[in-house]
Amino acid sequence: MPKNPPTSIDTGDFPPEEFQLRANELVKWIADYLGHPERYPVLPPLVPGETRAALPASPPDEGEGLRTILDGFERDIVPRLTHWNHPGFLAYFANTASVPGILGELLATALNTNAMLWRTGPAAAELEQLTTDWVRQLIGLQPGWFGIITDLASTSTLYALAAARESDPTLEIRRKGLAGRNLPALRVYCSDQAHTSVHKAAITLGIGSDNVVNVESDAEFRMRPDALERAIATDRAAGHRPIAIVGVLGTTSTTSVDPLDAIADIAAREKLWFHVDAAYAGVAGAVPEMRHHFAGVDRADSLVINPHKWLFTPMDCSVLLIKRPDILKRAFSLVASYLETAEQDSVVNYMDYGFQLGHRFRALKLWMVIRAFGARGIADRIRHHCALATEFADWVRAEPGWTVEAPHPFSVVCFRHDAPGTLEESNAHNSRIMDRVNASGEVFLSHTVLKGRYVIRVAIGNLRTERSHLERAWQLLRTAAGTPEPAAD
Ligand code: PLP
């Protein structure tokens, strides 16, 4: 230690003038990137480890200039990314970082607000309540829901199931935990098509993945209410304790919609928490003619919808709507003395509604996106994506040798190409088709497996995807299907 440490040191951060200069350069770069979204291959041809090998293994001793860092970003990072902004991105659930969303994220970062308490971000906390209520209105739900924005649907569903677990206070799980006690197994029900986030929530909450009952789905991949009722009755007879049902509005594989109204009846009769996973398709509620899918949702206890999937908001942004925030608060609130405030009983302190203390200002970008598009603008884009999907499915149906493998209520189509031989051989054939198409760098498709059948998915959700991109994808697919198979070794 030096004898006389300096009494001050310059911040090491860049002065506002330098920020302005570099930010202007960067904004120009981003505008150009957004204006030419096909400049880079959507899926870069890389082998694992390539990026790391191209970068220095240790941090620099001396700070580097921003220009140098930005050059490195452009040279070493950008070409090695999968470009979710590319209009040929048709994999998983395609999404969009829209301009208002990008600007909102930039502002939230600059403000660096941590809205853990109302007083640490009064406008952030209130904007979150307002914006989540806008989402509720947008998708046509009745008043009476409380909203919280989390990072991901996985977190939102975890919170919903934590509340479900807490809704029976006689179990005293919050205080005593689950282990070493003579408690019945807690059971959660969802269809065999539900997202693994339900299982991960059960794992995290100590419920256990064996206690997530995968209820059989029907030929159109929707939960069978009769099978659900039977599963609950069997569990009760075995001494288990059913606590929650998760219905899905837009499953990950096919976007099927569970019979939510019938499930709501069962949940009411059985006094179970009813959570709806509308992570992807929830925004379809903005389209009046699609609201029929939402029958029963108003009777749910909680619902998750991800604006970062189909509501043009950059990662990450998941909205959890819940009817009984008091139960969520009972599950999680733990106020250290240094976080007590005079107003705590009359405000929303978001730290009380989850396991995290800090709370990002995600509401800002969502508020800006909804304002910029408007309810009608959002509905028009969702409707357009669904129309494109219908058109694509029509092309597939019209082509001999190809089949559409599931209904497509929204903007995702599942299909495959016939091939002679066993199921395994035809599955491998479709997997090869997809790999060949993806190697083009022009489009990126993903797959799923439906009742043992490998199917290719086209998911439309990027604002810049046009019919021409789907035409190209379809052309690449047909060419790939016609390519001779590689000779066996
Ligand atoms: N629920 C559904 C229906 C999904 O399709 C997904 C992801 O695609 C999730 C939940 C998980 O979403 P997240 O990545 O936001 O946790």
Coordinates of C-alpha atoms and ligand atoms in Angstrom, one line a residue:
M1 CA 0.0 0.0 0.0
P2 CA 1.4 3.4 -0.9
K3 CA 2.1 5.6 2.1
N4 CA 0.0 8.5 0.9
P5 CA -2.8 7.1 -1.3
P6 CA -4.1 9.7 -3.8
T7 CA -7.1 11.6 -2.5
S8 CA -8.8 11.3 -5.8
I9 CA -8.6 9.4 -9.0
D10 CA -10.3 10.2 -12.3
T11 CA -13.4 8.1 -12.9
G12 CA -11.8 6.1 -15.8
D13 CA -15.2 6.4 -17.5
F14 CA -15.5 8.3 -20.7
P15 CA -16.6 11.9 -20.7
P16 CA -20.1 12.8 -22.1
E17 CA -18.5 14.2 -25.3
E18 CA -16.8 10.9 -26.0
F19 CA -20.1 9.1 -25.2
Q20 CA -21.9 11.3 -27.7
L21 CA -19.2 10.7 -30.4
R22 CA -19.2 6.9 -30.0
A23 CA -22.9 6.7 -29.5
N24 CA -23.5 8.6 -32.7
E25 CA -21.2 6.2 -34.5
L26 CA -23.0 3.2 -32.9
V27 CA -26.4 4.5 -33.7
K28 CA -25.3 4.8 -37.3
W29 CA -24.0 1.3 -37.2
I30 CA -27.3 0.0 -35.7
A31 CA -29.4 1.9 -38.2
D32 CA -27.4 0.3 -41.0
Y33 CA -27.6 -3.1 -39.4
L34 CA -31.4 -2.8 -39.0
G35 CA -31.6 -1.5 -42.6
H36 CA -29.7 -4.4 -44.0
P37 CA -30.8 -7.3 -41.8
E38 CA -29.7 -9.9 -44.4
R39 CA -26.1 -8.7 -44.6
Y40 CA -24.9 -11.5 -42.3
P41 CA -26.0 -15.2 -42.6
V42 CA -28.9 -15.8 -40.2
L43 CA -27.0 -18.9 -38.9
P44 CA -23.3 -18.5 -39.2
P45 CA -21.2 -21.6 -40.3
L46 CA -19.2 -22.1 -37.1
V47 CA -17.7 -24.8 -35.0
P48 CA -17.9 -24.6 -31.3
G49 CA -15.0 -22.7 -29.7
E50 CA -14.2 -20.6 -32.7
T51 CA -15.3 -17.3 -31.2
R52 CA -13.3 -17.9 -28.0
A53 CA -10.2 -18.9 -29.9
A54 CA -10.4 -15.6 -31.8
L55 CA -10.3 -13.5 -28.7
P56 CA -7.6 -12.7 -26.1
A57 CA -7.9 -15.2 -23.3
S58 CA -7.0 -12.6 -20.5
P59 CA -8.3 -9.2 -19.8
P60 CA -6.2 -6.2 -20.9
D61 CA -3.9 -4.6 -18.3
E62 CA -4.6 -1.1 -19.5
G63 CA -8.0 0.2 -20.6
E64 CA -8.6 0.3 -24.3
G65 CA -10.3 3.0 -26.4
L66 CA -13.9 2.7 -27.3
R67 CA -13.1 2.8 -31.0
T68 CA -10.8 -0.2 -30.7
I69 CA -13.5 -2.1 -28.6
L70 CA -16.2 -1.3 -31.2
D71 CA -14.0 -2.4 -34.1
G72 CA -13.4 -5.7 -32.3
F73 CA -17.2 -6.1 -31.7
E74 CA -17.9 -5.6 -35.4
R75 CA -15.0 -7.9 -36.5
D76 CA -15.0 -10.7 -34.0
I77 CA -18.5 -10.9 -32.5
V78 CA -21.2 -9.8 -35.0
P79 CA -20.3 -12.3 -37.8
R80 CA -20.3 -15.1 -35.2
L81 CA -23.9 -14.4 -34.0
T82 CA -27.1 -16.1 -35.0
H83 CA -29.1 -13.1 -36.3
W84 CA -32.5 -13.0 -34.7
N85 CA -33.2 -9.8 -36.5
H86 CA -32.7 -11.5 -39.9
P87 CA -36.1 -11.8 -41.7
G88 CA -35.1 -15.4 -42.6
F89 CA -35.1 -16.3 -38.9
L90 CA -38.0 -18.7 -38.8
A91 CA -36.9 -21.0 -36.0
Y92 CA -38.3 -21.5 -32.5
F93 CA -40.4 -18.4 -31.9
A94 CA -39.1 -15.7 -34.2
N95 CA -39.2 -12.2 -32.6
T96 CA -38.3 -8.6 -33.2
A97 CA -36.2 -5.9 -31.5
S98 CA -38.3 -3.0 -32.8
V99 CA -36.9 0.6 -32.8
P100 CA -39.0 1.8 -29.9
G101 CA -38.0 -1.2 -27.9
I102 CA -34.3 -0.7 -28.7
L103 CA -34.5 2.9 -27.6
G104 CA -36.4 2.0 -24.5
E105 CA -33.7 -0.5 -23.5
L106 CA -31.0 2.1 -24.2
L107 CA -32.7 4.6 -21.9
A108 CA -33.3 2.0 -19.2
T109 CA -29.7 1.2 -19.3
A110 CA -28.6 4.8 -19.1
L111 CA -30.9 5.5 -16.2
N112 CA -29.8 2.3 -14.5
T113 CA -32.9 2.3 -12.4
N114 CA -33.3 -0.5 -9.9
A115 CA -37.0 -0.4 -9.0
M116 CA -36.8 -2.9 -6.1
L117 CA -38.7 -0.4 -4.0
W118 CA -41.2 2.2 -5.1
R119 CA -38.9 4.9 -3.8
T120 CA -35.9 3.6 -5.8
G121 CA -37.9 4.0 -9.0
P122 CA -41.3 5.6 -8.4
A123 CA -42.1 6.2 -12.1
A124 CA -40.7 2.8 -13.0
A125 CA -42.9 1.0 -10.5
E126 CA -46.0 2.8 -11.5
L127 CA -45.2 2.5 -15.2
E128 CA -44.9 -1.2 -14.7
Q129 CA -48.4 -1.4 -13.1
L130 CA -49.8 0.8 -15.9
T131 CA -48.1 -1.0 -18.8
T132 CA -49.0 -4.5 -17.6
D133 CA -52.6 -3.3 -17.3
W134 CA -52.3 -2.1 -20.9
V135 CA -51.2 -5.6 -21.8
R136 CA -54.3 -6.9 -20.0
Q137 CA -56.6 -4.6 -22.0
L138 CA -54.8 -5.3 -25.2
I139 CA -55.5 -9.0 -25.0
G140 CA -59.1 -8.4 -23.9
L141 CA -59.0 -9.6 -20.3
Q142 CA -61.4 -8.2 -17.7
P143 CA -60.0 -5.8 -15.0
G144 CA -58.8 -7.3 -11.7
W145 CA -55.3 -8.5 -12.6
F146 CA -52.0 -7.3 -11.0
G147 CA -49.0 -7.3 -13.3
I148 CA -45.3 -7.8 -12.8
I149 CA -42.6 -7.9 -15.4
T150 CA -40.0 -10.6 -15.1
D151 CA -37.1 -11.7 -17.4
L152 CA -38.6 -14.8 -18.9
A153 CA -41.7 -17.0 -19.0
S154 CA -39.8 -19.6 -17.0
T155 CA -39.5 -17.2 -14.1
S156 CA -43.2 -16.0 -14.5
T157 CA -44.4 -19.6 -14.4
L158 CA -42.1 -20.4 -11.4
Y159 CA -43.7 -17.4 -9.6
A160 CA -47.2 -18.6 -10.5
L161 CA -46.5 -22.1 -9.1
A162 CA -44.8 -20.6 -6.0
A163 CA -48.1 -18.7 -5.4
A164 CA -50.1 -21.9 -6.0
R165 CA -47.9 -23.7 -3.5
E166 CA -48.4 -20.9 -1.0
S167 CA -52.2 -20.7 -1.6
D168 CA -52.7 -23.5 1.1
P169 CA -51.0 -21.8 4.1
T170 CA -51.6 -24.9 6.2
L171 CA -48.8 -26.6 4.4
E172 CA -46.3 -24.0 5.9
I173 CA -43.8 -24.7 3.2
R174 CA -42.4 -21.2 3.1
R175 CA -41.3 -21.6 6.7
K176 CA -40.6 -25.3 7.1
G177 CA -39.7 -26.4 3.6
L178 CA -40.7 -29.7 2.1
A179 CA -38.0 -32.1 3.2
G180 CA -38.2 -34.2 6.3
R181 CA -41.9 -33.7 6.8
N182 CA -44.8 -35.9 6.4
L183 CA -46.4 -34.0 3.6
P184 CA -48.4 -35.4 0.7
A185 CA -46.9 -35.2 -2.7
L186 CA -47.9 -31.9 -4.3
R187 CA -49.2 -32.4 -7.9
V188 CA -49.2 -30.1 -10.8
Y189 CA -51.0 -30.9 -14.1
C190 CA -50.2 -29.8 -17.6
S191 CA -50.5 -31.5 -21.0
D192 CA -47.8 -33.6 -22.6
Q193 CA -47.2 -30.6 -24.9
A194 CA -46.6 -28.1 -22.2
H195 CA -43.2 -26.3 -22.0
T196 CA -40.4 -27.7 -19.9
S197 CA -40.5 -24.5 -17.8
V198 CA -43.4 -26.1 -15.9
H199 CA -41.1 -29.0 -15.0
K200 CA -38.2 -26.8 -14.2
A201 CA -40.4 -24.7 -11.9
A202 CA -41.5 -27.9 -10.1
I203 CA -37.8 -28.9 -9.8
T204 CA -36.8 -25.5 -8.4
L205 CA -39.7 -25.3 -6.0
G206 CA -39.0 -28.7 -4.5
I207 CA -42.3 -30.1 -5.9
G208 CA -40.3 -32.6 -8.0
S209 CA -40.5 -33.3 -11.7
D210 CA -42.2 -36.7 -11.0
N211 CA -45.1 -34.7 -9.5
V212 CA -45.8 -32.9 -12.7
V213 CA -48.5 -35.0 -14.4
N214 CA -48.2 -34.9 -18.2
V215 CA -51.9 -35.2 -19.1
E216 CA -52.5 -36.8 -22.5
S217 CA -53.3 -34.5 -25.4
D218 CA -55.7 -35.2 -28.2
A219 CA -55.0 -35.6 -31.9
E220 CA -54.7 -31.8 -32.2
F221 CA -52.2 -31.6 -29.3
R222 CA -54.7 -30.1 -26.8
M223 CA -55.0 -31.3 -23.3
R224 CA -57.8 -33.8 -22.8
P225 CA -60.1 -32.6 -20.0
D226 CA -61.4 -36.1 -19.3
A227 CA -57.8 -37.3 -18.9
L228 CA -57.1 -34.4 -16.6
E229 CA -60.1 -35.2 -14.4
R230 CA -59.1 -38.8 -14.2
A231 CA -55.5 -37.9 -13.2
I232 CA -56.7 -35.7 -10.4
A233 CA -59.1 -38.3 -9.1
T234 CA -56.4 -41.0 -9.2
D235 CA -54.0 -38.7 -7.3
R236 CA -56.5 -37.8 -4.7
A237 CA -57.3 -41.5 -4.1
A238 CA -53.6 -42.1 -3.7
G239 CA -53.4 -39.4 -1.0
H240 CA -51.5 -36.9 -3.2
R241 CA -52.3 -33.2 -3.0
P242 CA -53.2 -31.6 -6.3
I243 CA -52.3 -27.9 -6.3
A244 CA -52.3 -26.4 -9.8
I245 CA -53.2 -26.9 -13.4
V246 CA -51.2 -25.2 -16.2
G247 CA -53.1 -24.7 -19.5
V248 CA -51.3 -23.6 -22.6
L249 CA -52.5 -21.0 -25.1
G250 CA -50.0 -21.7 -27.9
T251 CA -47.8 -24.7 -27.2
T252 CA -44.2 -24.6 -28.1
S253 CA -44.3 -27.3 -30.7
T254 CA -47.5 -26.7 -32.6
T255 CA -49.1 -23.6 -30.9
S256 CA -52.1 -25.7 -30.0
V257 CA -54.5 -24.2 -27.5
D258 CA -55.7 -26.3 -24.5
P259 CA -59.5 -26.2 -23.9
L260 CA -59.1 -23.5 -21.3
D261 CA -62.7 -23.1 -20.5
A262 CA -63.2 -26.7 -19.7
I263 CA -59.9 -26.6 -17.7
A264 CA -61.2 -23.6 -15.8
D265 CA -64.3 -25.6 -14.8
I266 CA -62.2 -28.4 -13.5
A267 CA -59.9 -26.0 -11.6
A268 CA -62.9 -24.3 -10.0
R269 CA -64.5 -27.6 -9.0
E270 CA -61.3 -29.0 -7.6
K271 CA -60.2 -25.7 -6.0
L272 CA -56.8 -25.7 -7.9
W273 CA -54.7 -22.8 -9.0
F274 CA -55.1 -22.3 -12.8
H275 CA -52.1 -20.9 -14.6
V276 CA -52.2 -20.1 -18.3
D277 CA -49.0 -20.2 -20.3
A278 CA -49.6 -17.8 -23.2
A279 CA -45.9 -16.9 -23.5
Y280 CA -46.0 -16.9 -27.3
A281 CA -49.6 -16.6 -28.4
G282 CA -51.0 -14.3 -25.7
V283 CA -50.5 -11.3 -27.9
A284 CA -53.0 -12.8 -30.4
G285 CA -55.7 -11.6 -28.0
A286 CA -55.0 -8.2 -29.6
V287 CA -56.8 -9.5 -32.7
P288 CA -60.5 -9.5 -32.0
E289 CA -61.3 -12.4 -34.3
M290 CA -58.7 -14.5 -32.4
R291 CA -60.2 -13.8 -29.0
H292 CA -62.2 -17.1 -29.1
H293 CA -59.0 -18.9 -28.1
F294 CA -59.1 -17.0 -24.8
A295 CA -62.4 -18.4 -23.6
G296 CA -61.9 -19.3 -20.0
V297 CA -58.7 -17.2 -19.5
D298 CA -60.5 -14.7 -17.4
R299 CA -61.2 -17.5 -14.9
A300 CA -57.5 -18.3 -14.5
D301 CA -55.5 -17.3 -11.4
S302 CA -52.4 -16.3 -13.4
L303 CA -51.2 -15.9 -17.0
V304 CA -47.8 -15.3 -18.6
I305 CA -47.3 -13.5 -21.9
N306 CA -43.9 -12.7 -23.3
P307 CA -43.6 -9.4 -25.1
H308 CA -40.1 -10.5 -26.1
K309 CA -41.6 -13.2 -28.2
W310 CA -44.4 -11.7 -30.4
L311 CA -44.8 -8.2 -29.2
F312 CA -41.8 -6.6 -30.9
T313 CA -40.0 -6.0 -27.6
P314 CA -36.3 -6.8 -27.3
M315 CA -35.1 -9.6 -24.9
D316 CA -36.0 -9.8 -22.1
C317 CA -39.5 -9.1 -21.1
S318 CA -42.1 -11.4 -19.7
V319 CA -45.4 -10.2 -18.1
L320 CA -47.0 -12.2 -15.3
L321 CA -50.7 -11.3 -14.7
I322 CA -52.0 -12.6 -11.4
K323 CA -55.4 -12.2 -9.6
R324 CA -54.1 -12.6 -6.1
P325 CA -50.9 -10.6 -5.7
D326 CA -51.3 -11.0 -2.0
I327 CA -50.5 -14.7 -2.2
L328 CA -47.5 -14.0 -4.4
K329 CA -46.3 -11.5 -1.8
R330 CA -47.0 -14.0 1.0
A331 CA -44.8 -16.5 -0.9
F332 CA -41.8 -14.1 -1.4
S333 CA -41.9 -11.0 0.7
L334 CA -39.0 -10.7 3.2
V335 CA -38.1 -7.2 4.2
A336 CA -34.7 -6.5 5.7
S337 CA -34.7 -3.5 8.1
Y338 CA -32.5 -1.5 5.7
L339 CA -35.2 -1.8 3.0
E340 CA -38.2 -0.7 5.2
T341 CA -39.8 2.5 4.0
A342 CA -42.5 4.7 5.5
E343 CA -44.8 4.2 2.4
Q344 CA -44.3 0.4 2.1
D345 CA -48.0 -0.5 3.0
S346 CA -49.4 1.9 0.4
V347 CA -47.2 1.2 -2.7
V348 CA -46.0 -1.7 -4.8
N349 CA -42.4 -2.6 -3.9
Y350 CA -41.6 -5.1 -6.6
M351 CA -39.0 -6.9 -4.5
D352 CA -42.0 -8.3 -2.5
Y353 CA -43.3 -10.3 -5.5
G354 CA -40.4 -12.5 -6.4
F355 CA -37.2 -14.1 -5.2
Q356 CA -35.0 -11.3 -6.7
L357 CA -34.4 -8.1 -4.9
G358 CA -33.3 -5.9 -7.8
H359 CA -35.9 -5.1 -10.5
R360 CA -34.9 -3.9 -14.0
F361 CA -36.9 -1.1 -15.7
R362 CA -38.3 -3.3 -18.4
A363 CA -41.6 -1.5 -18.4
L364 CA -40.0 1.5 -20.2
K365 CA -39.3 -0.4 -23.5
L366 CA -42.7 -2.2 -23.4
W367 CA -44.6 1.1 -22.8
M368 CA -42.7 2.6 -25.7
V369 CA -43.4 -0.3 -28.0
I370 CA -47.1 -0.3 -27.2
R371 CA -47.4 3.4 -27.7
A372 CA -45.4 3.3 -30.9
F373 CA -47.5 0.6 -32.6
G374 CA -50.8 1.2 -30.9
A375 CA -53.4 -1.6 -30.3
R376 CA -54.4 -1.5 -34.0
G377 CA -50.9 -1.6 -35.3
I378 CA -50.1 -4.6 -33.1
A379 CA -53.2 -6.4 -34.2
D380 CA -52.5 -5.7 -37.9
R381 CA -49.0 -7.3 -37.6
I382 CA -50.2 -10.3 -35.7
R383 CA -52.9 -10.8 -38.3
H384 CA -50.4 -10.5 -41.1
H385 CA -48.1 -13.1 -39.6
C386 CA -50.9 -15.5 -39.2
A387 CA -52.0 -14.9 -42.8
L388 CA -48.5 -15.6 -44.1
A389 CA -48.4 -18.8 -42.1
T390 CA -51.7 -19.9 -43.6
E391 CA -50.3 -19.2 -47.1
F392 CA -47.2 -21.2 -46.4
A393 CA -49.3 -24.1 -45.1
D394 CA -51.3 -24.0 -48.3
W395 CA -48.1 -24.3 -50.4
V396 CA -47.1 -27.3 -48.4
R397 CA -50.5 -28.9 -48.7
A398 CA -50.6 -28.4 -52.4
E399 CA -47.2 -30.1 -53.0
P400 CA -47.2 -33.9 -53.5
G401 CA -45.0 -35.6 -50.9
W402 CA -45.4 -32.9 -48.3
T403 CA -47.8 -32.8 -45.4
V404 CA -48.9 -30.3 -42.8
E405 CA -48.6 -32.2 -39.5
A406 CA -50.7 -30.0 -37.1
P407 CA -53.3 -27.3 -37.1
H408 CA -51.8 -23.8 -37.3
P409 CA -54.0 -21.5 -35.3
F410 CA -51.4 -18.7 -35.2
S411 CA -48.1 -18.1 -37.1
V412 CA -46.3 -21.5 -36.9
V413 CA -46.6 -24.3 -39.4
C414 CA -45.3 -27.9 -38.7
F415 CA -44.8 -30.0 -41.7
R416 CA -42.7 -32.8 -43.2
H417 CA -41.7 -34.5 -46.4
D418 CA -42.6 -38.2 -47.0
A419 CA -39.8 -40.6 -47.5
P420 CA -39.9 -44.3 -48.1
G421 CA -38.7 -46.6 -45.3
T422 CA -39.1 -46.8 -41.6
L423 CA -40.2 -44.0 -39.3
E424 CA -36.6 -43.6 -38.2
E425 CA -35.4 -43.3 -41.8
S426 CA -38.1 -40.7 -42.7
N427 CA -37.3 -38.8 -39.5
A428 CA -33.6 -38.7 -40.5
H429 CA -34.6 -37.6 -44.0
N430 CA -36.5 -34.6 -42.6
S431 CA -33.7 -33.8 -40.3
R432 CA -31.3 -33.7 -43.3
I433 CA -33.6 -31.5 -45.2
M434 CA -33.6 -29.0 -42.4
D435 CA -29.8 -29.1 -42.0
R436 CA -29.3 -28.5 -45.7
V437 CA -31.7 -25.5 -45.7
N438 CA -30.1 -24.1 -42.6
A439 CA -26.6 -24.4 -44.2
S440 CA -27.8 -21.8 -46.8
G441 CA -27.5 -19.0 -44.2
E442 CA -30.6 -17.5 -45.8
V443 CA -33.2 -19.0 -43.5
F444 CA -33.1 -20.7 -40.2
L445 CA -35.7 -23.3 -39.3
S446 CA -36.1 -25.5 -36.3
H447 CA -37.8 -28.8 -35.7
T448 CA -39.9 -30.7 -33.1
V449 CA -41.1 -34.2 -32.7
L450 CA -44.9 -34.9 -32.7
K451 CA -45.9 -38.4 -31.5
G452 CA -42.6 -39.8 -32.7
R453 CA -42.6 -37.9 -36.0
Y454 CA -39.8 -35.4 -36.7
V455 CA -41.4 -32.3 -38.2
I456 CA -39.9 -29.1 -39.5
R457 CA -41.3 -25.8 -38.1
V458 CA -41.7 -22.4 -39.8
A459 CA -42.3 -19.7 -37.2
I460 CA -43.2 -16.3 -38.4
G461 CA -42.8 -13.5 -35.8
N462 CA -40.2 -11.1 -37.1
L463 CA -41.6 -7.8 -38.4
R464 CA -39.2 -7.8 -41.4
T465 CA -40.2 -11.3 -42.6
E466 CA -42.1 -11.0 -45.9
R467 CA -43.7 -13.4 -48.3
S468 CA -40.5 -13.4 -50.4
H469 CA -38.6 -14.9 -47.4
L470 CA -41.1 -17.7 -47.1
E471 CA -41.0 -18.3 -50.8
R472 CA -37.3 -18.7 -50.6
A473 CA -37.6 -21.0 -47.6
W474 CA -40.1 -23.1 -49.5
Q475 CA -37.8 -23.2 -52.6
L476 CA -34.8 -24.3 -50.4
L477 CA -36.9 -26.9 -48.7
R478 CA -38.1 -28.5 -52.0
T479 CA -34.6 -28.5 -53.4
A480 CA -33.2 -30.0 -50.3
A481 CA -35.9 -32.7 -50.3
G482 CA -35.0 -33.6 -53.9
T483 CA -31.3 -33.8 -53.3
P484 CA -30.1 -37.5 -53.4
E485 CA -29.4 -38.9 -49.9
P486 CA -25.7 -39.5 -49.1
A487 CA -24.5 -43.0 -49.8
A488 CA -24.4 -45.3 -46.7
D489 CA -20.9 -46.0 -45.3
Ligands
PLP1 N1 -43.8 -21.3 -22.5 C1 -43.9 -21.5 -23.8 C2 -45.2 -21.9 -24.4 C3 -42.8 -21.4 -24.7 O1 -42.9 -21.6 -26.0 C4 -41.6 -21.0 -24.1 C5 -40.4 -20.8 -24.9 O2 -40.4 -20.8 -26.1 C6 -41.5 -20.8 -22.7 C7 -42.7 -20.9 -22.0 C8 -40.2 -20.3 -22.0 O3 -40.0 -19.0 -22.4 P1 -38.7 -18.2 -21.7 O4 -37.6 -18.5 -22.6 O5 -39.2 -16.8 -21.8 O6 -38.5 -18.7 -20.4

